[in-house]
Structure formats: C-alpha cells, structure tokens
PDB file of C-alpha atoms in Angstrom:
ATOM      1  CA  UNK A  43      50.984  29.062 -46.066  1.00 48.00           C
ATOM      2  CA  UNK A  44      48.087  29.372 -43.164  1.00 49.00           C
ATOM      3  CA  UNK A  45      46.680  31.682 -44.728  1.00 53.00           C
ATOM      4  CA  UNK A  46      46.169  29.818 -48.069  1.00 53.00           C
ATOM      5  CA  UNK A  47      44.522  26.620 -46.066  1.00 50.00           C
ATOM      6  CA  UNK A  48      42.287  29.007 -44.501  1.00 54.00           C
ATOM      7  CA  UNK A  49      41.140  30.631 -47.579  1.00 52.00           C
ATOM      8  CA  UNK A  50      40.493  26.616 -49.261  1.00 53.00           C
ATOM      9  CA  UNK A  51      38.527  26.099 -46.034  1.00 53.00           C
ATOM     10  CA  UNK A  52      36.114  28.861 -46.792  1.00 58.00           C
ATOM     11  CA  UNK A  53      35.698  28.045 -50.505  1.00 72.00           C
ATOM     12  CA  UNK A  54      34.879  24.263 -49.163  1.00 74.00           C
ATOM     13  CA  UNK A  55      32.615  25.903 -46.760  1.00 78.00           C
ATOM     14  CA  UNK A  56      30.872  27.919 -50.040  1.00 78.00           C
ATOM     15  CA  UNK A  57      30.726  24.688 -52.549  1.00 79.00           C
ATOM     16  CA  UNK A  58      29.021  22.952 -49.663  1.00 81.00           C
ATOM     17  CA  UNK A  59      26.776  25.408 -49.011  1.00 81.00           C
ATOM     18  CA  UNK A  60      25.960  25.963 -52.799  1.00 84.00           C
ATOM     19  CA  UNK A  61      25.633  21.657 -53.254  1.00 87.00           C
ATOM     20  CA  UNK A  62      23.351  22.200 -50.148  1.00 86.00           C
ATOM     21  CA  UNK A  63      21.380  25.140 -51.877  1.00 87.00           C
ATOM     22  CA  UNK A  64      21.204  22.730 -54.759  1.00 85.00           C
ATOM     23  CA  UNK A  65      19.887  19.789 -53.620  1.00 84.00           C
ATOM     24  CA  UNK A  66      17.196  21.686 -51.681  1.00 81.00           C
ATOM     25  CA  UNK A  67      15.627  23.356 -54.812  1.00 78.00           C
ATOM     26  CA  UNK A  68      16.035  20.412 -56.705  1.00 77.00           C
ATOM     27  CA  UNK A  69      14.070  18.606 -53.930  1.00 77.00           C
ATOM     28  CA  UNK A  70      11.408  21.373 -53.535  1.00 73.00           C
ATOM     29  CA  UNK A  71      10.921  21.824 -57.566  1.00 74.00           C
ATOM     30  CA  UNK A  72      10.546  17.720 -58.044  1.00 74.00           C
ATOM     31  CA  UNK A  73       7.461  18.101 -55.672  1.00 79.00           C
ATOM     32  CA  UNK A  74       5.385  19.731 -58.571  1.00 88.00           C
ATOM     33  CA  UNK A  75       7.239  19.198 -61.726  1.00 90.00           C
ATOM     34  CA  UNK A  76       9.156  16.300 -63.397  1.00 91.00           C
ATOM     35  CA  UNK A  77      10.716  15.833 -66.797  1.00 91.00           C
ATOM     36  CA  UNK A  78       8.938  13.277 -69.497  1.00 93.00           C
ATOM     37  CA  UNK A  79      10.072  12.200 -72.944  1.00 95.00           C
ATOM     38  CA  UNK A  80       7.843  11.741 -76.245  1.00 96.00           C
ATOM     39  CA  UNK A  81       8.125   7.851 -76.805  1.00 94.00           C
ATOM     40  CA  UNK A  82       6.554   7.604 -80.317  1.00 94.00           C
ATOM     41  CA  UNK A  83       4.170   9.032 -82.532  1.00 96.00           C
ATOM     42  CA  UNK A  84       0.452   9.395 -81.302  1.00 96.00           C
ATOM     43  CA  UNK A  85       0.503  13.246 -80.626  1.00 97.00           C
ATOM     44  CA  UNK A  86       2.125  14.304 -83.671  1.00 95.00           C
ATOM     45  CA  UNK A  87       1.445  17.237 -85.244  1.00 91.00           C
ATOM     46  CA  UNK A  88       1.209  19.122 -81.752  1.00 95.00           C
ATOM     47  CA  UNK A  89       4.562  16.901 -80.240  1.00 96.00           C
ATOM     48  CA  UNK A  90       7.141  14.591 -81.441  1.00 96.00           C
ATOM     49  CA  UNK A  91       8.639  11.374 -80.840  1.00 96.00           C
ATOM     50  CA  UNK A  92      11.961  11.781 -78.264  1.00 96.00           C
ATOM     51  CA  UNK A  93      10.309  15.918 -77.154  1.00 97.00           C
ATOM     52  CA  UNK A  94      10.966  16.270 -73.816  1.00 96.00           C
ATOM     53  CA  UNK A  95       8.344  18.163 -71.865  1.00 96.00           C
ATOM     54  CA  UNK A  96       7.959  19.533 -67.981  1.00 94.00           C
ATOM     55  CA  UNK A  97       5.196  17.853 -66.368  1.00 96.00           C
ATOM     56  CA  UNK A  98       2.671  19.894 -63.419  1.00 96.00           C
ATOM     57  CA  UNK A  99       2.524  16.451 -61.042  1.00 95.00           C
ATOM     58  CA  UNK A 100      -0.079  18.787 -58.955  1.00 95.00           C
ATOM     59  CA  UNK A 101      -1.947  19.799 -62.286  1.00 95.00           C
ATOM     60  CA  UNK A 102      -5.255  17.678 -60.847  1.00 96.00           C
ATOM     61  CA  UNK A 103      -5.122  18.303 -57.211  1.00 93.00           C
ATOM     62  CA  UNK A 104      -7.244  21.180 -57.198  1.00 89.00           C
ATOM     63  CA  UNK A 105      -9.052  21.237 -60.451  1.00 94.00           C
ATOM     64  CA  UNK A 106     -10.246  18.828 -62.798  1.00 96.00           C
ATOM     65  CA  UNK A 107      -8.878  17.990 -66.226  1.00 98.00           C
ATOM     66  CA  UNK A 108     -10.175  20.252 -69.017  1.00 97.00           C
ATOM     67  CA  UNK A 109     -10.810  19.317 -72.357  1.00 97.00           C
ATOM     68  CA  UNK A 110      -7.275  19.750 -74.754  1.00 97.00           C
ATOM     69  CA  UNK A 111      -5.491  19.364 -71.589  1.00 98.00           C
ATOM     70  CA  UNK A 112      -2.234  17.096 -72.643  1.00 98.00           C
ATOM     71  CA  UNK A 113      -1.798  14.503 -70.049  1.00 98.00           C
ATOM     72  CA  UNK A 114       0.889  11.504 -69.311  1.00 98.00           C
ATOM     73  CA  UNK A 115      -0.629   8.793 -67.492  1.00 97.00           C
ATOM     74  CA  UNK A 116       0.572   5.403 -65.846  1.00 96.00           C
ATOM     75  CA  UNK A 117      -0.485   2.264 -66.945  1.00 95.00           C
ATOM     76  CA  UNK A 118       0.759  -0.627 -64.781  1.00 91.00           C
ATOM     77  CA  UNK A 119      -0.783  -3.485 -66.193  1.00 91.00           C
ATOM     78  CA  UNK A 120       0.462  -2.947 -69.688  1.00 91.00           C
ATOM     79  CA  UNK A 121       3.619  -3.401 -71.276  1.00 91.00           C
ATOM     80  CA  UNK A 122       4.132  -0.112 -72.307  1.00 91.00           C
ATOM     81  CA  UNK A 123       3.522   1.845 -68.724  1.00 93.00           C
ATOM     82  CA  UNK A 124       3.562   5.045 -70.044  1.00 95.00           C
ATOM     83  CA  UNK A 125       1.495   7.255 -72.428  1.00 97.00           C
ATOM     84  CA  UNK A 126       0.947  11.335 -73.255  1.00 97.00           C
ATOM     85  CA  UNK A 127      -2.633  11.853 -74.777  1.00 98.00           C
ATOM     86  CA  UNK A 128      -5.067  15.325 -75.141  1.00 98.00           C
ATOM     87  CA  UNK A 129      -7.699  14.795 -73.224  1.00 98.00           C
ATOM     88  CA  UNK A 130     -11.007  15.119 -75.032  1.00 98.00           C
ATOM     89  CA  UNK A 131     -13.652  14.615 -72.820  1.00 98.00           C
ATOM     90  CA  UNK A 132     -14.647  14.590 -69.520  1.00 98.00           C
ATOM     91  CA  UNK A 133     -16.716  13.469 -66.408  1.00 97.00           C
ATOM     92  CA  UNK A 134     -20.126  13.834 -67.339  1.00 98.00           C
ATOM     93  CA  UNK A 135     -19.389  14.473 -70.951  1.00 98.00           C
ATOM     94  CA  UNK A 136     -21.645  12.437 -73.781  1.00 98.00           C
ATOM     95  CA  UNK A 137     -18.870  11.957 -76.445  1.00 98.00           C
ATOM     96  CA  UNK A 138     -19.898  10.399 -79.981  1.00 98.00           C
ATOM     97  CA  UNK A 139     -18.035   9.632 -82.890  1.00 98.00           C
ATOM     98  CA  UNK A 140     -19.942   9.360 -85.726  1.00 97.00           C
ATOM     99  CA  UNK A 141     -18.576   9.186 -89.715  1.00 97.00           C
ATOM    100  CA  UNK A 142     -15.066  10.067 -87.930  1.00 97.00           C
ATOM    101  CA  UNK A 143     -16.334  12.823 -86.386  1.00 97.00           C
ATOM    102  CA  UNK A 144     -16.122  13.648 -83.025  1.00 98.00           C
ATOM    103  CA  UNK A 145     -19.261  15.140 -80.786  1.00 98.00           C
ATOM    104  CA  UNK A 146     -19.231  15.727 -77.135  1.00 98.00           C
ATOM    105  CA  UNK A 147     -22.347  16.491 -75.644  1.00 98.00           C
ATOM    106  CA  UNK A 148     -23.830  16.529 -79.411  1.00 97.00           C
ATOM    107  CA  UNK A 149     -22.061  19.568 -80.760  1.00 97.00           C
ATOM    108  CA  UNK A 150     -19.878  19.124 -83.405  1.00 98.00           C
ATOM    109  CA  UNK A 151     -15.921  19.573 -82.440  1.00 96.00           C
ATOM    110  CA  UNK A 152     -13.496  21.658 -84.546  1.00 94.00           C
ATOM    111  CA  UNK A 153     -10.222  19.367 -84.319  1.00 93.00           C
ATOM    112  CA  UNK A 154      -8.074  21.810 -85.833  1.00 93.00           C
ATOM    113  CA  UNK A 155      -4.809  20.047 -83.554  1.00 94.00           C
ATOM    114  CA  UNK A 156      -5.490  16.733 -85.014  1.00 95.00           C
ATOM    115  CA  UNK A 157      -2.715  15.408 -87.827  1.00 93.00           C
ATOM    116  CA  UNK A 158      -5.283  13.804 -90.161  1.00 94.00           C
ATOM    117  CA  UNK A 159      -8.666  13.157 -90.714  1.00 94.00           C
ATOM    118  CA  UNK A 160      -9.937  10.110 -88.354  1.00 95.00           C
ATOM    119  CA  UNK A 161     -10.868   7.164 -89.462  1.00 96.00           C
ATOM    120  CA  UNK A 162     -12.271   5.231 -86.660  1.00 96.00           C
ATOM    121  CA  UNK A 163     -15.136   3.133 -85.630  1.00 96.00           C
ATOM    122  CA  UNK A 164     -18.479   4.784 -84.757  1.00 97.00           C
ATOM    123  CA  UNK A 165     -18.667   4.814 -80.649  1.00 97.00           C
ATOM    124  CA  UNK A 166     -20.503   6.451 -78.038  1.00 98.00           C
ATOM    125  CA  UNK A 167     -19.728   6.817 -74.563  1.00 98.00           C
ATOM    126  CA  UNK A 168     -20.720   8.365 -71.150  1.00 98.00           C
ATOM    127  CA  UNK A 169     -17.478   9.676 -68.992  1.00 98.00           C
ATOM    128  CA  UNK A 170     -18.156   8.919 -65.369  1.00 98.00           C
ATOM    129  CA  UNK A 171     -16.945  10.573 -62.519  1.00 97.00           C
ATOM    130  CA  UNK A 172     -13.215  10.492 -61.753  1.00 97.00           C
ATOM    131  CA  UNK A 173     -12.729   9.553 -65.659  1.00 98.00           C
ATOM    132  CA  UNK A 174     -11.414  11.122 -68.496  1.00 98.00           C
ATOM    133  CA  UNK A 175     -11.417  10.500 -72.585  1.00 98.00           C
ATOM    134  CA  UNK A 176      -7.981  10.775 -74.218  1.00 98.00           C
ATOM    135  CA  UNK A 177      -6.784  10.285 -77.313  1.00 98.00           C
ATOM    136  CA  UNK A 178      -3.574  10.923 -79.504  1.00 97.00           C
ATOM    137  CA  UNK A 179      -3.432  13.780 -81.841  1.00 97.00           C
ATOM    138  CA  UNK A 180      -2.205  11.259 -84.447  1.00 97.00           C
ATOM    139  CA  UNK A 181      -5.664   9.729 -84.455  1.00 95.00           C
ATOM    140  CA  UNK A 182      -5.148   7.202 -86.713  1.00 96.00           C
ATOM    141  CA  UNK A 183      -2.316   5.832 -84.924  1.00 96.00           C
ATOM    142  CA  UNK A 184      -3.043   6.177 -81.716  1.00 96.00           C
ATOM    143  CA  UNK A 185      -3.826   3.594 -78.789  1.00 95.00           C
ATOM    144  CA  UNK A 186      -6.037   5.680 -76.864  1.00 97.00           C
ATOM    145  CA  UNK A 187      -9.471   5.329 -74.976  1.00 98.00           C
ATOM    146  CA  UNK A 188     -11.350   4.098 -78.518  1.00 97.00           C
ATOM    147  CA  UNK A 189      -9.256   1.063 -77.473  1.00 95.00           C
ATOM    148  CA  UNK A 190     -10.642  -1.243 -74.895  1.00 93.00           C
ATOM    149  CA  UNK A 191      -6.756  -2.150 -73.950  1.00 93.00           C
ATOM    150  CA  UNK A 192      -6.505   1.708 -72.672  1.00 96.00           C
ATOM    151  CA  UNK A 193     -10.256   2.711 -72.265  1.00 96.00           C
ATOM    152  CA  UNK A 194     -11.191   5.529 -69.827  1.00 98.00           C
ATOM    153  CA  UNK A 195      -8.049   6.707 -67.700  1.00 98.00           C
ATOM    154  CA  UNK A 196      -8.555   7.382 -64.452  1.00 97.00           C
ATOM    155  CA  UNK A 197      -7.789  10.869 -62.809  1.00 97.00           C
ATOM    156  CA  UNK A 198      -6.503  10.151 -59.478  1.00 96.00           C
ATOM    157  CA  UNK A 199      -4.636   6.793 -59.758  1.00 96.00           C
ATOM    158  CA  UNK A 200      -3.375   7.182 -63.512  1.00 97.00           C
ATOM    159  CA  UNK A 201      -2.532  10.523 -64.278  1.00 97.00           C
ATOM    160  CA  UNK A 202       0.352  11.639 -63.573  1.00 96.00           C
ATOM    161  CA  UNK A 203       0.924  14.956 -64.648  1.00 96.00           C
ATOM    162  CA  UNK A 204       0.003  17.801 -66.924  1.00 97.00           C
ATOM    163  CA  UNK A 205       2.188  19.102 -70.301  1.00 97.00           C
ATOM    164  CA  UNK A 206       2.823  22.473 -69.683  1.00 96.00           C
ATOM    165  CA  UNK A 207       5.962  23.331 -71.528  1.00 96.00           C
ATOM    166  CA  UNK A 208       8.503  21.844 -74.120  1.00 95.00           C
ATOM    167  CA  UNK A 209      11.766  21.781 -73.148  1.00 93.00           C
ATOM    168  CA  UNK A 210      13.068  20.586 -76.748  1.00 94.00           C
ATOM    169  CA  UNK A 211      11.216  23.273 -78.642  1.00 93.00           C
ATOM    170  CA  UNK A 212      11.209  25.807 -75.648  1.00 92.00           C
ATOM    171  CA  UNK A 213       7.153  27.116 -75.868  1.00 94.00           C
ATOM    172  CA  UNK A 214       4.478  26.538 -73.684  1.00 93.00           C
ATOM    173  CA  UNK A 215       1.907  23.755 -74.093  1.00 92.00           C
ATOM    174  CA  UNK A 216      -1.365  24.363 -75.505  1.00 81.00           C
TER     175      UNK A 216
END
C-alpha cells in the first residue's frame, strides 16, 4: 500500500511539472503570436469569413510594413474594433486610383489577389510617416482606407499584428 501512494506522489509531481511546462510556453509563445478569426468578407478571395489565422504581434517592431503585407488592426473608436486588410501602400508612397485602377508612385499595379474588378471613386493620396494604406481584397466590399470612417491606419498604435499562417486551411500567408 506505501508503495502505491508513493508512486501517485511522483505522477502528481510529473502532471505538475508538465501543467508548469505548459503554462510557461504558452506564456512565452503569446509574447509574439496570437490567434485571430476572419469576421466577414473584405479579403475574400485570398481569406474567408470565420478563417482563423496566427498573428506575428512583433511583425512591426523592427521593420516596417511592406506592401501585400496582411495586417489586423485595432480600431477603438468604432463599433466594429477589429479589421484584417493587405496593406497597399506605404509611408512615403504616392498612391492613385484612377478609372479603378490602382497606381502607387505612378506605376501601374498588377492586382492579381484582388476578387473583382474595383469600382471605386477616383482618389489620390500621400502616406505619411508612421501610416499605412490598406484595403480589403474584396474591393468592392470593403471598408478600408478609401473610407474616411477607417482612413490611414496607423503603424504603432493600430496594428496589431501580421497574418502569417492559416490555421483553418493550414498554409502560410502570402
């Protein structure tokens, strides 16, 4: 009889060790990634309503956004907080649309990730610094930085995090 306690003891002693283990790399791997649902339809054909993707939450510390990155970013004074878009251009960047086509620093872009053709208004805008311009894949419905409700996001107080890999359809973000 002893020696059955004793050997429960040490299997306690292993499942705390192992919950302790646990918790640790949980901790450690929520300090640069985090889990984010698809809520809706801007981004189709590249993602889907309900996809769940893993976020890089350090993405932007050391480098700038790139153009095609796919971001989600915070928006606090809006009803709906929360939005994934592809960034298209950056600080710096001239971006036109013109006929519902899209120029950044007048060249001509090849959207071949887009669902449709856009339809949009002409625009033309210069990206400050700290600013990017994002927009859904699903341009024509999409409330993105064409709107003045979302308008430029900023990188270090909205962003949250980078797509980098779809969980629901288990490939790599691009």
């Amino acid at each position: 009889m002893y020696r059955k306690m004793e050997r429960y003891k040490v299997n306690f002693k292993d499942i705390v060790v192992i919950i302790m283990i646990t918790l640790a790399v949980t901790f450690v791997i929520k300090q640069f990634y985090m889990i984010s649902t698809v809520d809706g339809y801007s981004m189709e054909s590249t993602l889907y309503d309900k996809e769940m993707l893993i976020l890089d939450v350090n993405a932007y510390d050391k480098e700038k956004p790139k153009y095609k990155d796919i971001i989600v970013f915070e928006r606090r004074d809006l009803i709906q907080r929360y939005f994934i878009k592809r960034v298209i251009a950056t600080e710096g960047d001239t971006l036109k649309i013109e006929n519902n086509k899209l120029f950044i620093n007048n060249e001509l872009i090849d959207e071949y990730y887009i669902k449709e053709e856009m339809i949009t208004e002409d625009l033309e805008v210069k990206i400050p610094k700290g600013k990017v311009f994002a927009m859904g894949d699903n341009r024509n419905n999409s409330m993105d930085s064409r709107s003045y409700i979302i308008g430029l996001v900023d990188v270090k107080q909205e962003i949250i995090g980078k797509a980098i890999f779809s969980l629901t359809e288990l490939k790599k973000i691009e």
